[in-house]
mmCIF file of C-alpha atoms and ligand atoms in Angstrom:
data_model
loop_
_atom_site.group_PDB
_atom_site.id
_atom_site.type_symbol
_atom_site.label_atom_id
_atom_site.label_comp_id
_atom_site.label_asym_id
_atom_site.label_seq_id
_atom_site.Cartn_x
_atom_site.Cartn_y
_atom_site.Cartn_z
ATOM 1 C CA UNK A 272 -51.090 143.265 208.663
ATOM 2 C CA UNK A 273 -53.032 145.125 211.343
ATOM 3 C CA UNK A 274 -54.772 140.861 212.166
ATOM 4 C CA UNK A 275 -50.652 139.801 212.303
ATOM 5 C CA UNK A 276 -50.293 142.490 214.983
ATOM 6 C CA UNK A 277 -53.551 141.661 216.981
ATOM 7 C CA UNK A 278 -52.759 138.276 217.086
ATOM 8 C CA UNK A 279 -49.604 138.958 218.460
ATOM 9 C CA UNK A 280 -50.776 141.340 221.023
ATOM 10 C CA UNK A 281 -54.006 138.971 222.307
ATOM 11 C CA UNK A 282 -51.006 136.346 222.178
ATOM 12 C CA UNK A 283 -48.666 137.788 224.457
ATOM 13 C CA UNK A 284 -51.409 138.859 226.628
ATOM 14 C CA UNK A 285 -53.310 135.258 227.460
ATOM 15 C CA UNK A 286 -49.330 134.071 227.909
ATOM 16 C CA UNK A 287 -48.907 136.361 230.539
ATOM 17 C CA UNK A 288 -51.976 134.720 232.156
ATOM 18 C CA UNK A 289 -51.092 131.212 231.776
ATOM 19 C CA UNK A 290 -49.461 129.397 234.435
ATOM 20 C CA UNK A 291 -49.376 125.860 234.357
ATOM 21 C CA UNK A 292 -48.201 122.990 231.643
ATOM 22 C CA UNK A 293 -52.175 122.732 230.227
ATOM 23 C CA UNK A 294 -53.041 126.227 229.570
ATOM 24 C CA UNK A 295 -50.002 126.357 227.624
ATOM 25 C CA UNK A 296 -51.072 123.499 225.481
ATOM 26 C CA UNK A 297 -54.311 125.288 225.241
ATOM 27 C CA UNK A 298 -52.752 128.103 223.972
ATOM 28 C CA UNK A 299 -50.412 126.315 221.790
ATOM 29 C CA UNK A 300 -53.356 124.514 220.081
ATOM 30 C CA UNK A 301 -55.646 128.349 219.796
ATOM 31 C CA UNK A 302 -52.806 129.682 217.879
ATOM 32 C CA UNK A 303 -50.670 126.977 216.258
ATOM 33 C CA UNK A 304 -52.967 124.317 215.687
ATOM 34 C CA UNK A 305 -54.844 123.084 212.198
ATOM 35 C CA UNK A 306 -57.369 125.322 213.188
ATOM 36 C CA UNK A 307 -55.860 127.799 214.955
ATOM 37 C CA UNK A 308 -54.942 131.455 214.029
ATOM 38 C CA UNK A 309 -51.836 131.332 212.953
ATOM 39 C CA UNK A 310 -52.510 128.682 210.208
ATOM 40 C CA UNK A 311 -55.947 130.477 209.197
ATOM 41 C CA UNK A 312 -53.457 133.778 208.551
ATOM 42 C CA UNK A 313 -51.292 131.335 206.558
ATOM 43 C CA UNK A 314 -54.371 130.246 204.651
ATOM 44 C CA UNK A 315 -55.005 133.853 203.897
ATOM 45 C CA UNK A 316 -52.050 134.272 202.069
ATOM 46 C CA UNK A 317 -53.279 132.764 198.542
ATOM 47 C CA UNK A 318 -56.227 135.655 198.655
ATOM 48 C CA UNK A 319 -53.710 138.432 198.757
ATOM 49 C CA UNK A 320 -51.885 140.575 195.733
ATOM 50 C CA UNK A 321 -49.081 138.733 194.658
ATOM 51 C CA UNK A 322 -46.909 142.032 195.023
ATOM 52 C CA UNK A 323 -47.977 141.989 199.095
ATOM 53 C CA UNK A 324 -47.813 137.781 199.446
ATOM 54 C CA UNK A 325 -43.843 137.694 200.097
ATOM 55 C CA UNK A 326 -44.438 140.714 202.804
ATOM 56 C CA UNK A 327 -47.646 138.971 204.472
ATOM 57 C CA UNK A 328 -46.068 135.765 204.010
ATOM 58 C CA UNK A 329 -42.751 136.738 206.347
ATOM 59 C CA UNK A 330 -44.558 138.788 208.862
ATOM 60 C CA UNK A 331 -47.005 135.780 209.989
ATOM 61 C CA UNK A 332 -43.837 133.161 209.123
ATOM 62 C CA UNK A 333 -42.623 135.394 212.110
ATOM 63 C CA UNK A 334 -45.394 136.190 213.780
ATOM 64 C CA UNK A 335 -45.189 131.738 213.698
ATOM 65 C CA UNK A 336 -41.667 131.796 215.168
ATOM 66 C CA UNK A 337 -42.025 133.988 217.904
ATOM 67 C CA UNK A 338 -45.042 132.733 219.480
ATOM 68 C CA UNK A 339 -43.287 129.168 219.190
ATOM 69 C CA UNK A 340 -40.198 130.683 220.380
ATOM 70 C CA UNK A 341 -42.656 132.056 223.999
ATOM 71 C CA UNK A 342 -44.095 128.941 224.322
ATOM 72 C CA UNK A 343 -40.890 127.509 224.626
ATOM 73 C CA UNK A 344 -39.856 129.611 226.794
ATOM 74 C CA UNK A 345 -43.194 129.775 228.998
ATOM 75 C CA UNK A 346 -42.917 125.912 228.723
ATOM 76 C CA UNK A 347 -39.327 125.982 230.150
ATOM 77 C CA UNK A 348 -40.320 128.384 232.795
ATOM 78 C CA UNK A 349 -43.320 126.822 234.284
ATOM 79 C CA UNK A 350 -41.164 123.237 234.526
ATOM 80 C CA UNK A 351 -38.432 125.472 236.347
ATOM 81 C CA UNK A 352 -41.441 126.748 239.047
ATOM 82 C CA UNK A 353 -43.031 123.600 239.280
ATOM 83 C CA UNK A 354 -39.648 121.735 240.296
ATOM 84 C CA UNK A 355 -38.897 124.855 242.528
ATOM 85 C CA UNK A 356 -42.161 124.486 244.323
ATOM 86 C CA UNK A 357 -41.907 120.563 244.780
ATOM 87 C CA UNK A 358 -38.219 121.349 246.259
ATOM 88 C CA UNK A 359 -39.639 124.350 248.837
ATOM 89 C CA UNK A 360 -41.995 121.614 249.993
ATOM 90 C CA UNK A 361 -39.710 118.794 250.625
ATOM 91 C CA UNK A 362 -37.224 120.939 252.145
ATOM 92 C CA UNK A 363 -34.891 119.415 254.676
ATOM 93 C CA UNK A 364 -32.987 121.779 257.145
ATOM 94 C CA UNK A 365 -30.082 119.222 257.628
ATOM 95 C CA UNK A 366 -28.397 121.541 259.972
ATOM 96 C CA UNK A 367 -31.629 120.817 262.767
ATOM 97 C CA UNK A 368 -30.683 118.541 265.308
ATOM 98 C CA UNK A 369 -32.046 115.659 265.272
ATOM 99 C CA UNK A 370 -34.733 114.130 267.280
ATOM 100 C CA UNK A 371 -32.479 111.948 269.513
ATOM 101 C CA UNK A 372 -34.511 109.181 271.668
ATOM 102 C CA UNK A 373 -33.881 109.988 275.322
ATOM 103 C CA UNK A 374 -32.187 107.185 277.268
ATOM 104 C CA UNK A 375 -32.797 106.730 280.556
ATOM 105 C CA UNK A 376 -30.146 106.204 283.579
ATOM 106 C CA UNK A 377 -29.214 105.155 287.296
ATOM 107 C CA UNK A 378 -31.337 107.026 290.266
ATOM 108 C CA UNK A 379 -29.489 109.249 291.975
ATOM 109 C CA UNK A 380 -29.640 107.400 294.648
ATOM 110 C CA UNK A 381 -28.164 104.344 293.329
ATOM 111 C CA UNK A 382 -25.409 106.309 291.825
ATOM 112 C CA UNK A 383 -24.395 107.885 295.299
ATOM 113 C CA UNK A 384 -24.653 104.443 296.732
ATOM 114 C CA UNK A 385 -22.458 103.287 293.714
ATOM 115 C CA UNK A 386 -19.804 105.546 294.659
ATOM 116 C CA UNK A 387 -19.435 105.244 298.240
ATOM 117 C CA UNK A 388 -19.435 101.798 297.284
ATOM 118 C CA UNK A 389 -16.265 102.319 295.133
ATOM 119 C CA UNK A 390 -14.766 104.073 297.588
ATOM 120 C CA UNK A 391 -14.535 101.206 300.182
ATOM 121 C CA UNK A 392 -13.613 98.574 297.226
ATOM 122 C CA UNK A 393 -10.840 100.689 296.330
ATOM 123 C CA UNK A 394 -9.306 100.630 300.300
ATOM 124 C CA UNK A 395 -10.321 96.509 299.777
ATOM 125 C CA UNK A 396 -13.526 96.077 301.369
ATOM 126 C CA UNK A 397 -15.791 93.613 300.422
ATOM 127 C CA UNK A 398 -19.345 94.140 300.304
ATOM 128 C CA UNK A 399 -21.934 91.816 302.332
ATOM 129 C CA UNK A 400 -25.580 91.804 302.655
ATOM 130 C CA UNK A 401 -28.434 91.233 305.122
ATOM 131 C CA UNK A 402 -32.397 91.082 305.414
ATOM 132 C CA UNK A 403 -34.492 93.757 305.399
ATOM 133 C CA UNK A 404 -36.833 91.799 307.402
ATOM 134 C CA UNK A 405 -34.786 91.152 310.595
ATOM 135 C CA UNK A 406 -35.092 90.427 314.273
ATOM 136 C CA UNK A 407 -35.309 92.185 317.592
ATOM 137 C CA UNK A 408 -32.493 89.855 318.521
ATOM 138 C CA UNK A 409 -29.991 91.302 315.746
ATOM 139 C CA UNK A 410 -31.830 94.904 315.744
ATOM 140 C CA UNK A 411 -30.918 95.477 319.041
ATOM 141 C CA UNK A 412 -30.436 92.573 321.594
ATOM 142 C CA UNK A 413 -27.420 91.777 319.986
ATOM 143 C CA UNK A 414 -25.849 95.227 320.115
ATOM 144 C CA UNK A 415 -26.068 95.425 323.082
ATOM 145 C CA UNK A 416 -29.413 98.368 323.044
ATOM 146 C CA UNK A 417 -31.022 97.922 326.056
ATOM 147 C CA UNK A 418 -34.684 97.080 326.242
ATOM 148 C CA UNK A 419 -35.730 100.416 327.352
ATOM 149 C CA UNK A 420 -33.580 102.140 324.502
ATOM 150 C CA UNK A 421 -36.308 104.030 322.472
ATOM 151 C CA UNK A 422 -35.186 103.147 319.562
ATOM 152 C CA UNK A 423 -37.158 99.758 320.066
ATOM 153 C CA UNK A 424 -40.370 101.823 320.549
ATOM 154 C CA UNK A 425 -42.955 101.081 318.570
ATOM 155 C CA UNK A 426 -43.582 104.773 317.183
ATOM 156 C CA UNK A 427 -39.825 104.508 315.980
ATOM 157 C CA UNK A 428 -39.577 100.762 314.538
ATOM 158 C CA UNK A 429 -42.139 99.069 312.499
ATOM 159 C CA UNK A 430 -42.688 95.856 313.994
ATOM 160 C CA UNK A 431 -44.086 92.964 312.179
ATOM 161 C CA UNK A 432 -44.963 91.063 315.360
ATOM 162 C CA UNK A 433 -43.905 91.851 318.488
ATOM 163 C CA UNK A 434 -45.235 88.263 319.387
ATOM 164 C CA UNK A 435 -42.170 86.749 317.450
ATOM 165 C CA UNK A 436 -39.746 90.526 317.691
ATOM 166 C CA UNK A 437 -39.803 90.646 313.930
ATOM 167 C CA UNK A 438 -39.560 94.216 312.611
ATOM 168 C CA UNK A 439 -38.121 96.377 309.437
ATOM 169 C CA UNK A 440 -34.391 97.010 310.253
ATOM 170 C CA UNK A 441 -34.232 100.221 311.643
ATOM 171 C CA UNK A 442 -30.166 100.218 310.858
ATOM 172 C CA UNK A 443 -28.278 97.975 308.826
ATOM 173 C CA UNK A 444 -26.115 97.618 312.278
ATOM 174 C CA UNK A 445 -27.214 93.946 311.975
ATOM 175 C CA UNK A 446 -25.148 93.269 309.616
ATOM 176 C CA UNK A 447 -22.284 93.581 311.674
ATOM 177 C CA UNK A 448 -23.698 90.867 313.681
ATOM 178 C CA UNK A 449 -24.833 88.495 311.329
ATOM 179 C CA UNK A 450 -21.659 89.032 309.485
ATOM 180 C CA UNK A 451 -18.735 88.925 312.702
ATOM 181 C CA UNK A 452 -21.087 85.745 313.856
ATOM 182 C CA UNK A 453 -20.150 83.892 310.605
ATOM 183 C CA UNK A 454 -17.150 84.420 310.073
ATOM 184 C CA UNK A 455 -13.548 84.706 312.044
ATOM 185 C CA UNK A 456 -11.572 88.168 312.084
ATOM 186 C CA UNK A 457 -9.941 89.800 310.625
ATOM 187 C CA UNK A 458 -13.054 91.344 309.192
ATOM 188 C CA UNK A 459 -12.956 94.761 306.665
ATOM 189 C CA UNK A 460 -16.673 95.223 304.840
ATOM 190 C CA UNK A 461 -19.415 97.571 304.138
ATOM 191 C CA UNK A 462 -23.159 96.457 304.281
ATOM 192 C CA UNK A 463 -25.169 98.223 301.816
ATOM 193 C CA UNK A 464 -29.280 98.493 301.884
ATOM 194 C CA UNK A 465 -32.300 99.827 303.474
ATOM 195 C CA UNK A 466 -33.617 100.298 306.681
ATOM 196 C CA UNK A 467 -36.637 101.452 307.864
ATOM 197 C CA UNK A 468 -38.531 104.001 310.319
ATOM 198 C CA UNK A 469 -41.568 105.650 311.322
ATOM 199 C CA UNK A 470 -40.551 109.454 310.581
ATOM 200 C CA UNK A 471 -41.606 111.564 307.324
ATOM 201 C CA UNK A 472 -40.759 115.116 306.865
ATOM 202 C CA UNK A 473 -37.325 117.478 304.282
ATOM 203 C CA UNK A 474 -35.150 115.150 305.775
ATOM 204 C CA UNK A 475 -36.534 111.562 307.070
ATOM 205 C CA UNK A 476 -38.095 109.215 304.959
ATOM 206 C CA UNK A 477 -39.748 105.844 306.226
ATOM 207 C CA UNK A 478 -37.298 103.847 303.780
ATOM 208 C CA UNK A 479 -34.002 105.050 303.288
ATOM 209 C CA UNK A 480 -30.691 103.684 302.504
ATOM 210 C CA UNK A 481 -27.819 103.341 305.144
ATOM 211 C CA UNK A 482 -24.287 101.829 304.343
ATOM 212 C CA UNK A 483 -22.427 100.200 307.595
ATOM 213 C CA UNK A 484 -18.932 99.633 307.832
ATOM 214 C CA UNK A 485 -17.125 97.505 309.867
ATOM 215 C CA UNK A 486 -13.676 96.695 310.512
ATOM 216 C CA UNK A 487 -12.088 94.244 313.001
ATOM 217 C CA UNK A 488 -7.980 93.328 313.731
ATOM 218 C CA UNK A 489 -5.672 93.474 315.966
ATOM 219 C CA UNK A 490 -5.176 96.767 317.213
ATOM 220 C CA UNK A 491 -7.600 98.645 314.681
ATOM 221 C CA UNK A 492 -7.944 102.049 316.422
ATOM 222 C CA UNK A 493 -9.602 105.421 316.658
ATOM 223 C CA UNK A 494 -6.640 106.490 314.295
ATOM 224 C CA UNK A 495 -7.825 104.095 311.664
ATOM 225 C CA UNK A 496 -11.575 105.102 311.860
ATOM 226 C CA UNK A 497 -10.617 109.138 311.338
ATOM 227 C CA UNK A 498 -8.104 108.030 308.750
ATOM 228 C CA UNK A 499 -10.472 106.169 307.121
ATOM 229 C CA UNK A 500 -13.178 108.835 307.581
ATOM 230 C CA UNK A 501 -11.089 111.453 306.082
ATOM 231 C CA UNK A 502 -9.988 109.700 303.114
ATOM 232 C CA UNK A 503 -14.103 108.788 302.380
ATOM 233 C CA UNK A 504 -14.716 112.394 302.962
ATOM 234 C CA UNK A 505 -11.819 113.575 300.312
ATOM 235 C CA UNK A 506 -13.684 110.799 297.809
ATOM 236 C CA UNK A 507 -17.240 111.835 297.751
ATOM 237 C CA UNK A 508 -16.837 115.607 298.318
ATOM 238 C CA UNK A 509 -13.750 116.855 297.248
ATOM 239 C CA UNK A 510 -9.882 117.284 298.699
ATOM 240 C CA UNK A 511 -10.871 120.285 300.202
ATOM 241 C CA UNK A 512 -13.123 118.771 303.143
ATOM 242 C CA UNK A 513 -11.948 118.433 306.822
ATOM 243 C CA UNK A 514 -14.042 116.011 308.729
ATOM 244 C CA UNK A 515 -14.517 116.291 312.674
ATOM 245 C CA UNK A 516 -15.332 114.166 315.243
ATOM 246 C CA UNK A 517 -17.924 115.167 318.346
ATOM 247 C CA UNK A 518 -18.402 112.891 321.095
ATOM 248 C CA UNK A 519 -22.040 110.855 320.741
ATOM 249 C CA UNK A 520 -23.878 107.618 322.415
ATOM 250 C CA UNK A 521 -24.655 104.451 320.199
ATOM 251 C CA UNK A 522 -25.290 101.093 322.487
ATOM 252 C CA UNK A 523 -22.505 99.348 320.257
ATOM 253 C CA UNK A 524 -20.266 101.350 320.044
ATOM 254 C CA UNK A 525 -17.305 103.067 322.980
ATOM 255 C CA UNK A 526 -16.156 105.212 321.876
ATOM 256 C CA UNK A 527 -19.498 106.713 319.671
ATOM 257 C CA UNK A 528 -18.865 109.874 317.473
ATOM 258 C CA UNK A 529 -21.024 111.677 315.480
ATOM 259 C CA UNK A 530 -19.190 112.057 312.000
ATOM 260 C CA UNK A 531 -19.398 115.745 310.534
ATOM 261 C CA UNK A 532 -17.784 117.339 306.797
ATOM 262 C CA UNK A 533 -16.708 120.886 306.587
ATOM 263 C CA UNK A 534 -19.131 122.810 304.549
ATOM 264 C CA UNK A 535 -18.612 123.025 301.257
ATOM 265 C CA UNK A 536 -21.039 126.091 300.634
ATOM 266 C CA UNK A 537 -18.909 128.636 303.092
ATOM 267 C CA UNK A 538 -15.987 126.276 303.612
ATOM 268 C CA UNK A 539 -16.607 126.353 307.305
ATOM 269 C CA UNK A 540 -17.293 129.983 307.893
ATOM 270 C CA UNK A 541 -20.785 129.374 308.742
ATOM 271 C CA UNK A 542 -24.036 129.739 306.879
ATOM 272 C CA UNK A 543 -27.151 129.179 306.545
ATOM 273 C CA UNK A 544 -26.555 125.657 305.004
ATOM 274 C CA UNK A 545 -24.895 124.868 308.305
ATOM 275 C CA UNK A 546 -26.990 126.282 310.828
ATOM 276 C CA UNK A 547 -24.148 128.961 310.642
ATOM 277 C CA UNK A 548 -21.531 125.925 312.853
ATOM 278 C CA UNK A 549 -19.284 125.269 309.477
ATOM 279 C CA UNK A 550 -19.813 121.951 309.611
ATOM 280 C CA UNK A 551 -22.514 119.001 308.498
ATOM 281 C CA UNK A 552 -22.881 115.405 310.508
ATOM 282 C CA UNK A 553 -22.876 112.902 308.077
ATOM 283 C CA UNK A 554 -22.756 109.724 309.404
ATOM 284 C CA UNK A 555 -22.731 107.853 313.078
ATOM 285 C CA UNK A 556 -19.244 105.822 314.143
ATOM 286 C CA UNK A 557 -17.823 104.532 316.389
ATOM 287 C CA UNK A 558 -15.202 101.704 318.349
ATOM 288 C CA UNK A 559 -17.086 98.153 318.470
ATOM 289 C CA UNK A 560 -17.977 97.762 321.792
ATOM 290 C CA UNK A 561 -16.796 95.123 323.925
ATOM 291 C CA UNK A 562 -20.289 93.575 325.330
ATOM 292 C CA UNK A 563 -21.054 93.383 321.087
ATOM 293 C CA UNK A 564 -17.996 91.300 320.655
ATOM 294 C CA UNK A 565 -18.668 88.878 323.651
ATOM 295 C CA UNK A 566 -22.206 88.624 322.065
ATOM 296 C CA UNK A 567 -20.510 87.503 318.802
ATOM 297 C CA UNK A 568 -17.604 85.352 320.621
ATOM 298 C CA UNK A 569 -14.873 87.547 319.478
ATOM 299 C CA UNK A 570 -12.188 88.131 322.736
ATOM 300 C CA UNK A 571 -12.155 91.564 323.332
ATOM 301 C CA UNK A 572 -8.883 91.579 324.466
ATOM 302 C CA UNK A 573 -7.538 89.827 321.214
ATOM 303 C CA UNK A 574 -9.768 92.497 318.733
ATOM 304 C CA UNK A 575 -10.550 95.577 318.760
ATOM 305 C CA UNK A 576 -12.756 97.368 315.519
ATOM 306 C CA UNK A 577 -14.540 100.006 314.403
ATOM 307 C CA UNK A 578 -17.889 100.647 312.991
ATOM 308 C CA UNK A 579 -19.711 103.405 311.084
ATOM 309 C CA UNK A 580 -23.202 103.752 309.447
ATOM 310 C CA UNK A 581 -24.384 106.442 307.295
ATOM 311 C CA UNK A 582 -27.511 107.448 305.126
ATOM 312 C CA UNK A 583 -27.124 107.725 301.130
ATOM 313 C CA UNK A 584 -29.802 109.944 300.726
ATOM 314 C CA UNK A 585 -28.203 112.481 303.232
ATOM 315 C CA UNK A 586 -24.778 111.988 301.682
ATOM 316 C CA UNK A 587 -26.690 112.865 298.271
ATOM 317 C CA UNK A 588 -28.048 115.562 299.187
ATOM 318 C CA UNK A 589 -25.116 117.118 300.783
ATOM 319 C CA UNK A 590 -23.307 116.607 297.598
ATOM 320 C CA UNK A 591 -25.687 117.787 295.386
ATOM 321 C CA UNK A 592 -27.417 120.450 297.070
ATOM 322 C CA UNK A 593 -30.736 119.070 296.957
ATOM 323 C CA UNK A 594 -33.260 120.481 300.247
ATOM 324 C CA UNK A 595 -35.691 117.479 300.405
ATOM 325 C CA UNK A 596 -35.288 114.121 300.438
ATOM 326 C CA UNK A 597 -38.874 113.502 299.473
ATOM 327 C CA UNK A 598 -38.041 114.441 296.212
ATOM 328 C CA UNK A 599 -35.797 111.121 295.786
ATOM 329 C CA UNK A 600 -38.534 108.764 295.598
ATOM 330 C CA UNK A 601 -41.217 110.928 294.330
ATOM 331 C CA UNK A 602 -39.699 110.122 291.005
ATOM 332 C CA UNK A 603 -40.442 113.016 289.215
ATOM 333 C CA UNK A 604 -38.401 113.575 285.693
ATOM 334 C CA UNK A 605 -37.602 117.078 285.847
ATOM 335 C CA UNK A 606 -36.065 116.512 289.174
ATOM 336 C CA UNK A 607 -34.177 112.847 288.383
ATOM 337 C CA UNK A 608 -33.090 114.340 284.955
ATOM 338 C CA UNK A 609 -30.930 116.961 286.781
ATOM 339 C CA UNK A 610 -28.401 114.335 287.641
HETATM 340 N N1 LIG B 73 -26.641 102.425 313.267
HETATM 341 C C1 LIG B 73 -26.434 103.809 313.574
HETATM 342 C C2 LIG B 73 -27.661 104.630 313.093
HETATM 343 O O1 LIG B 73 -28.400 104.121 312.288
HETATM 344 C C3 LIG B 73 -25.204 104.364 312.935
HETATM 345 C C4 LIG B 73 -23.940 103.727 313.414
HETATM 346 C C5 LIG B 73 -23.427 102.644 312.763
HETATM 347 C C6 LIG B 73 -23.287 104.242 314.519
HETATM 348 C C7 LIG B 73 -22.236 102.057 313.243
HETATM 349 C C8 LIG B 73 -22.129 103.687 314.968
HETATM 350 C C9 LIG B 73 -21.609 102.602 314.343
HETATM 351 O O2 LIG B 73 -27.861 105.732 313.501
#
């Protein structure tokens, strides 16, 4: 009897200890098995008093069942952890977000140019085009810049031979040219692209983008520019912003105006952003002048027009607040990903 009870007790003890599928079958064989010590109590039985066999016989009959009755349930368990283990491992947090690809998108720059672009389709402009690598002739002869204007000098323009007078545009000004020389008035377009000059520093760059507008008819007037003006301005920066006109010089243009926006960081008070005046120049304009006209063979008594030319970049960074233009081309992604 006191065997029945050790067995049990050195049972239950290397149980405790066992934690995977093959130390259970170990165990299962030590005790249960043909030689194991359950079945050598069993074979004990046929020594013992046949008053104490029925007794014996029960006790190791349920010494038999219990132990299979743990294994069972050890068996069950250790499946149970096993699976619960394999699960931890493979788990998925479906709530995470996922690991989207990053797509990329338009330069600023482009975008800007995009819009003011939109702007003039919308009031039925069309857009037209010219080289980057132009002449002296259309760079200035032909509007009407006098040969000691220093605009032609050589630290401002890059020339590509002054034997021939080919250069970088400076302006895309000769566009208007190239396009009033083709083709008859009435004339209504914006020419889109970059120009060129020798100046680096928070707000030049040696490329840059400019967008010109022209417009030619009969009786086109300083009315029409500001109109025109004011509606761009409402576009691009908001309904809030007044535009002004100050008095300014340009060879081919008479009237010439330099173009400014109300601030839209005080709203004209004054601050810093504005060198404290309330308002931001923004682009040159002007009335075509006549000696550009005769130059063209448009009568400048029959037409009249106006003309305006102003820099992307500085439009862009108006609107969005940035402080250097060098960052535009740099091309950094923390900076382009901002917009
Ligand atoms: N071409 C001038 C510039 O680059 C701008 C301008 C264009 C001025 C058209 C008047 C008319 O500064």
């Amino acid at each position: 009897m006191d065997e029945i009870e050790r067995t049990l007790e050195e049972f239950e003890h290397e149980i405790e200890n066992a934690d995977n599928l093959e130390a259970i079958k170990v165990i299962r064989v030590k005790y249960l098995g043909k030689k194991g010590k359950v079945t050598a109590l069993m074979r004990h039985l046929k020594d013992l008093p046949k008053e104490e066999k029925p007794i014996f016989g029960q006790k190791v009959n349920k010494l038999k069942n219990s132990i299979e009755e743990i294994l069972e349930k050890k068996h069950e368990e250790i499946i149970f952890k096993e699976k619960e283990s394999k699960f931890e491992k493979e788990r998925l947090d479906v709530t995470l977000p996922g690991a989207r690809k990053t797509l990329g998108h338009r330069h600023l720059i482009s975008r800007v140019l995009q819009e003011i672009e939109d702007v003039f389709l919308t009031l039925g402009y069309e857009i037209v085009e010219g080289p980057e690598i132009e002449t002296e002739y259309y760079n200035f002869d032909a509007l009407n810049t006098p040969e000691w204007h220093p605009a032609r000098d050589l630290h401002d323009t890059f020339y590509i031979s002054t034997k021939d007078g080919t250069l970088l545009r400076s302006h895309t000004s000769p566009v208007q040219v190239r396009t009033m020389k083709k083709s008859k008035p009435p004339i209504k377009i914006i020419a889109p692209g970059k120009v060129y000059r020798k100046d680096y520093d928070v707000t030049h760059l040696p490329m840059f983008h400019q967008v010109e507008g022209l417009v030619v008819g009969k009786g086109i007037s300083v009315a029409h520019l500001k109109g025109t003006l004011d509606y761009f301005v409402r576009s691009i920066f908001g309904p809030g912003r007044k535009t002004r006109l100050v008095p300014s010089f340009f060879p081919f243009t008479e009237p010439s105006f330099e173009v400014y926006v109300s601030c839209g960081i005080c709203g004209g008070k004054g601050c810093k952003s504005c060198g404290f005046t309330g308002w931001l120049e923004i682009m040159g304009a002007g009335m075509v002048d006549p000696n550009v006209f005769e130059e063209v063979g448009y009568d400048p008594e029959e037409w009249t027009g106006f003309a305006f030319g102003m820099g992307v970049e500085r439009i862009a960074m108006l609107k969005y607040n940035v402080d250097d233009i060098r960052l535009f081309p740099r091309n950094d992604v923390r900076f382009l990903e901002q917009f």
